[in-house]
Amino acid sequence: MHNEALKQSIIKLAAGQGFELCCFTRPRIDGKHTRALECWVEQGMHGDMRWMADAERCERRKNPATMLDEVRTVVSVGMRYSPPAYALDEVNAAQGRGVISAYAHGDDYHDIMKARLEALARELDQLLGRHDQRVYVDTAPVLEHALAEDSGLGWQGKHSLTLNRQLGSWFLLGELFTTADIKEDDKASFHCGTCSACIDICPTRAIVAPFVVDARLCISYLSIEYKGSVPRRLRPLIGNRIYGCDDCQMVCPWNGGLPPPVSDFLSPRGENCLPELASLLLLDDAAFRSRFVKSPVKRIGRERFIRNCCIAAGNNGEQSLLTALWSLAMQDDSAIVREHAVWALGMLSRAENSHAAMQRLSVMQGSETDANVREEISLTIKEIKESI
Ligand code: SF4
Ligand code: SF4
């Protein structure tokens, strides 16, 4: 089959599997991306994501040809999903509600995309005859944004995500590595221009320079990847985001007036669109697993999720959440949860009931066994006193 006709056939097959974006490149990474990766890791911006700094994995990221013997072509694909059904000012005003990133409103994209990429690989076997292929979705050491840019699928925006001129950035990337020789597409050109909307809107100032996101400040990292105690100075900036953050995509002009996805294969569920914190704070481990079955949220586990909900509760000022927060602060098995519940109680107790809250916290401190939680209680009592 003529190479251009072959490409069109593959693009059609990819669309049939739900990948509205499908472009082709060679298994190589542009030097600007490898230098940026090295610099990012050297400065520790990967935070606790040790796999990002692992020497062997870094080498693999820089040399995608090591991912599959005799690989000739990388097929870069994008699966679109529905953008948030609310505006950014509604997010910030959503009293008593948490915000989950739009891509996580439905099923786990890793599972959906991997199965569909594997189906595409089987179809390519039929089209081209059996040959070696590997598919990747997010978890392997693959610099997906660099490959997407090189394949012409989209350029890397100043927020570090991939943007397509026709379809914006509400899509997830995957790759199919193949030993088949398919003509590469032209590299994507850059269309951010002088815009800096994503940099300006970022609640935690995580985009420290164009294309450079310091993960240690990014709400997506803090709420999903980071397991520990969220730095106190960042907690008020996180607002009510409980899983990921879409702010930099929501303000991007390239995401305005987009056609809806042909189909949303992630099957978003209404219950994950601005869910009520009151019910989330009550979830025990079994209820958490059942509430987020098949969802990517389940991957972070109950402790991290309830920690995030406590931060959101502290920031959104709803007195009706106090009972649930006291219960978590006094009884939860997780010291991380107790610590963040105490912080939230402090935030909600500054205006009202401050004397009663301080008294109750002092009593609690006497029986608290964890040093970090005791320290949090001391700081919280001090802050309540200062606010009176
Ligand atoms: S995801 Fe949120 S916190 Fe992270 S860079 Fe974008 S706007 Fe900033
Ligand atoms: S908001 Fe502006 S600078 Fe940021 S990615 Fe979009 S176009 Fe580029």
mmCIF file of N, CA and C in Angstrom, residues 209-263:
data_model
loop_
_atom_site.group_PDB
_atom_site.id
_atom_site.type_symbol
_atom_site.label_atom_id
_atom_site.label_comp_id
_atom_site.label_asym_id
_atom_site.label_seq_id
_atom_site.Cartn_x
_atom_site.Cartn_y
_atom_site.Cartn_z
ATOM 1 N N ALA A 209 8.219 29.213 34.838
ATOM 2 C CA ALA A 209 8.691 29.848 33.603
ATOM 3 C C ALA A 209 7.908 29.174 32.482
ATOM 4 N N PRO A 210 7.808 29.811 31.307
ATOM 5 C CA PRO A 210 7.092 29.134 30.220
ATOM 6 C C PRO A 210 7.624 27.714 30.014
ATOM 7 N N PHE A 211 6.748 26.754 29.957
ATOM 8 C CA PHE A 211 7.028 25.317 29.737
ATOM 9 C C PHE A 211 7.593 24.606 30.972
ATOM 10 N N VAL A 212 7.765 25.315 32.075
ATOM 11 C CA VAL A 212 8.379 24.687 33.256
ATOM 12 C C VAL A 212 7.389 24.692 34.418
ATOM 13 N N VAL A 213 6.873 23.506 34.749
ATOM 14 C CA VAL A 213 5.968 23.376 35.888
ATOM 15 C C VAL A 213 6.743 22.735 37.036
ATOM 16 N N ASP A 214 6.852 23.447 38.131
ATOM 17 C CA ASP A 214 7.489 22.876 39.318
ATOM 18 C C ASP A 214 6.445 21.991 39.997
ATOM 19 N N ALA A 215 6.644 20.672 39.859
ATOM 20 C CA ALA A 215 5.625 19.737 40.369
ATOM 21 C C ALA A 215 5.361 19.957 41.851
ATOM 22 N N ARG A 216 6.382 20.370 42.588
ATOM 23 C CA ARG A 216 6.221 20.524 44.040
ATOM 24 C C ARG A 216 5.185 21.587 44.388
ATOM 25 N N LEU A 217 4.884 22.459 43.409
ATOM 26 C CA LEU A 217 3.884 23.506 43.644
ATOM 27 C C LEU A 217 2.562 23.207 42.947
ATOM 28 N N CYS A 218 2.580 22.259 42.018
ATOM 29 C CA CYS A 218 1.401 22.034 41.163
ATOM 30 C C CYS A 218 0.334 21.221 41.906
ATOM 31 N N ILE A 219 -0.896 21.694 41.846
ATOM 32 C CA ILE A 219 -1.996 21.037 42.573
ATOM 33 C C ILE A 219 -2.234 19.620 42.038
ATOM 34 N N SER A 220 -1.995 19.418 40.752
ATOM 35 C CA SER A 220 -2.162 18.063 40.210
ATOM 36 C C SER A 220 -1.211 17.098 40.916
ATOM 37 N N TYR A 221 0.038 17.519 41.076
ATOM 38 C CA TYR A 221 1.017 16.669 41.773
ATOM 39 C C TYR A 221 0.658 16.548 43.255
ATOM 40 N N LEU A 222 0.383 17.676 43.890
ATOM 41 C CA LEU A 222 0.141 17.660 45.340
ATOM 42 C C LEU A 222 -1.073 16.809 45.697
ATOM 43 N N SER A 223 -2.095 16.839 44.848
ATOM 44 C CA SER A 223 -3.330 16.126 45.201
ATOM 45 C C SER A 223 -3.346 14.678 44.718
ATOM 46 N N ILE A 224 -2.469 14.339 43.759
ATOM 47 C CA ILE A 224 -2.519 12.978 43.202
ATOM 48 C C ILE A 224 -1.258 12.178 43.543
ATOM 49 N N GLU A 225 -0.102 12.719 43.220
ATOM 50 C CA GLU A 225 1.146 11.950 43.386
ATOM 51 C C GLU A 225 1.712 12.039 44.800
ATOM 52 N N TYR A 226 1.530 13.182 45.440
ATOM 53 C CA TYR A 226 2.214 13.442 46.703
ATOM 54 C C TYR A 226 1.458 12.799 47.866
ATOM 55 N N LYS A 227 2.215 12.004 48.647
ATOM 56 C CA LYS A 227 1.549 11.225 49.697
ATOM 57 C C LYS A 227 1.516 11.928 51.053
ATOM 58 N N GLY A 228 2.420 12.853 51.272
ATOM 59 C CA GLY A 228 2.638 13.336 52.641
ATOM 60 C C GLY A 228 1.757 14.497 53.052
ATOM 61 N N SER A 229 2.306 15.245 54.013
ATOM 62 C CA SER A 229 1.608 16.416 54.529
ATOM 63 C C SER A 229 1.790 17.561 53.527
ATOM 64 N N VAL A 230 0.699 18.144 53.075
ATOM 65 C CA VAL A 230 0.781 19.239 52.100
ATOM 66 C C VAL A 230 1.329 20.474 52.816
ATOM 67 N N PRO A 231 2.360 21.123 52.247
ATOM 68 C CA PRO A 231 2.931 22.300 52.928
ATOM 69 C C PRO A 231 1.837 23.299 53.317
ATOM 70 N N ARG A 232 1.911 23.783 54.555
ATOM 71 C CA ARG A 232 0.838 24.646 55.080
ATOM 72 C C ARG A 232 0.637 25.895 54.234
ATOM 73 N N ARG A 233 1.727 26.450 53.698
ATOM 74 C CA ARG A 233 1.573 27.710 52.957
ATOM 75 C C ARG A 233 0.811 27.493 51.641
ATOM 76 N N LEU A 234 0.824 26.241 51.134
ATOM 77 C CA LEU A 234 0.129 25.975 49.870
ATOM 78 C C LEU A 234 -1.344 25.629 50.075
ATOM 79 N N ARG A 235 -1.690 25.162 51.275
ATOM 80 C CA ARG A 235 -3.068 24.672 51.486
ATOM 81 C C ARG A 235 -4.130 25.716 51.132
ATOM 82 N N PRO A 236 -3.997 26.973 51.574
ATOM 83 C CA PRO A 236 -5.070 27.932 51.234
ATOM 84 C C PRO A 236 -5.170 28.185 49.733
ATOM 85 N N LEU A 237 -4.066 27.980 49.002
ATOM 86 C CA LEU A 237 -4.063 28.271 47.559
ATOM 87 C C LEU A 237 -4.737 27.166 46.748
ATOM 88 N N ILE A 238 -4.881 26.008 47.358
ATOM 89 C CA ILE A 238 -5.435 24.858 46.639
ATOM 90 C C ILE A 238 -6.948 24.986 46.464
ATOM 91 N N GLY A 239 -7.559 25.813 47.305
ATOM 92 C CA GLY A 239 -9.007 26.025 47.183
ATOM 93 C C GLY A 239 -9.758 24.730 47.406
ATOM 94 N N ASN A 240 -10.721 24.447 46.540
ATOM 95 C CA ASN A 240 -11.519 23.229 46.733
ATOM 96 C C ASN A 240 -11.196 22.145 45.704
ATOM 97 N N ARG A 241 -9.966 22.149 45.200
ATOM 98 C CA ARG A 241 -9.561 21.119 44.231
ATOM 99 C C ARG A 241 -9.160 19.857 44.998
ATOM 100 N N ILE A 242 -9.867 18.786 44.769
ATOM 101 C CA ILE A 242 -9.622 17.566 45.554
ATOM 102 C C ILE A 242 -8.965 16.449 44.740
ATOM 103 N N TYR A 243 -8.911 16.595 43.435
ATOM 104 C CA TYR A 243 -8.188 15.611 42.613
ATOM 105 C C TYR A 243 -7.795 16.320 41.321
ATOM 106 N N GLY A 244 -6.522 16.699 41.236
ATOM 107 C CA GLY A 244 -6.043 17.381 40.038
ATOM 108 C C GLY A 244 -6.483 18.830 39.980
ATOM 109 N N CYS A 245 -6.194 19.455 38.865
ATOM 110 C CA CYS A 245 -6.502 20.876 38.679
ATOM 111 C C CYS A 245 -6.576 21.132 37.178
ATOM 112 N N ASP A 246 -7.611 21.853 36.771
ATOM 113 C CA ASP A 246 -7.795 22.130 35.335
ATOM 114 C C ASP A 246 -7.620 23.604 35.007
ATOM 115 N N ASP A 247 -7.243 24.415 35.990
ATOM 116 C CA ASP A 247 -7.283 25.868 35.793
ATOM 117 C C ASP A 247 -6.508 26.329 34.563
ATOM 118 N N CYS A 248 -5.280 25.783 34.392
ATOM 119 C CA CYS A 248 -4.469 26.293 33.276
ATOM 120 C C CYS A 248 -5.072 25.918 31.929
ATOM 121 N N GLN A 249 -5.815 24.829 31.874
ATOM 122 C CA GLN A 249 -6.478 24.475 30.614
ATOM 123 C C GLN A 249 -7.756 25.285 30.432
ATOM 124 N N MET A 250 -8.428 25.585 31.550
ATOM 125 C CA MET A 250 -9.721 26.280 31.446
ATOM 126 C C MET A 250 -9.571 27.702 30.908
ATOM 127 N N VAL A 251 -8.418 28.327 31.163
ATOM 128 C CA VAL A 251 -8.253 29.708 30.687
ATOM 129 C C VAL A 251 -7.601 29.778 29.310
ATOM 130 N N CYS A 252 -7.177 28.650 28.790
ATOM 131 C CA CYS A 252 -6.420 28.678 27.531
ATOM 132 C C CYS A 252 -7.332 29.068 26.361
ATOM 133 N N PRO A 253 -6.959 30.096 25.608
ATOM 134 C CA PRO A 253 -7.821 30.516 24.493
ATOM 135 C C PRO A 253 -8.024 29.426 23.444
ATOM 136 N N TRP A 254 -7.092 28.497 23.330
ATOM 137 C CA TRP A 254 -7.245 27.431 22.332
ATOM 138 C C TRP A 254 -8.322 26.428 22.741
ATOM 139 N N ASN A 255 -8.807 26.526 23.972
ATOM 140 C CA ASN A 255 -9.873 25.614 24.410
ATOM 141 C C ASN A 255 -11.258 26.240 24.293
ATOM 142 N N GLY A 256 -11.335 27.430 23.694
ATOM 143 C CA GLY A 256 -12.641 28.081 23.532
ATOM 144 C C GLY A 256 -13.351 27.583 22.281
ATOM 145 N N GLY A 257 -14.675 27.405 22.361
ATOM 146 C CA GLY A 257 -15.500 27.076 21.193
ATOM 147 C C GLY A 257 -15.124 25.793 20.478
ATOM 148 N N LEU A 258 -14.704 24.787 21.224
ATOM 149 C CA LEU A 258 -14.304 23.520 20.589
ATOM 150 C C LEU A 258 -15.527 22.673 20.222
ATOM 151 N N PRO A 259 -15.415 21.873 19.154
ATOM 152 C CA PRO A 259 -16.489 20.900 18.915
ATOM 153 C C PRO A 259 -16.444 19.848 20.025
ATOM 154 N N PRO A 260 -17.596 19.297 20.426
ATOM 155 C CA PRO A 260 -17.549 18.261 21.472
ATOM 156 C C PRO A 260 -16.836 17.020 20.948
ATOM 157 N N PRO A 261 -16.275 16.187 21.852
ATOM 158 C CA PRO A 261 -15.663 14.944 21.373
ATOM 159 C C PRO A 261 -16.707 14.102 20.641
ATOM 160 N N VAL A 262 -16.263 13.352 19.639
ATOM 161 C CA VAL A 262 -17.193 12.493 18.893
ATOM 162 C C VAL A 262 -17.919 11.571 19.877
ATOM 163 N N SER A 263 -17.154 11.053 20.829
ATOM 164 C CA SER A 263 -17.751 10.249 21.899
ATOM 165 C C SER A 263 -16.816 10.363 23.098
#
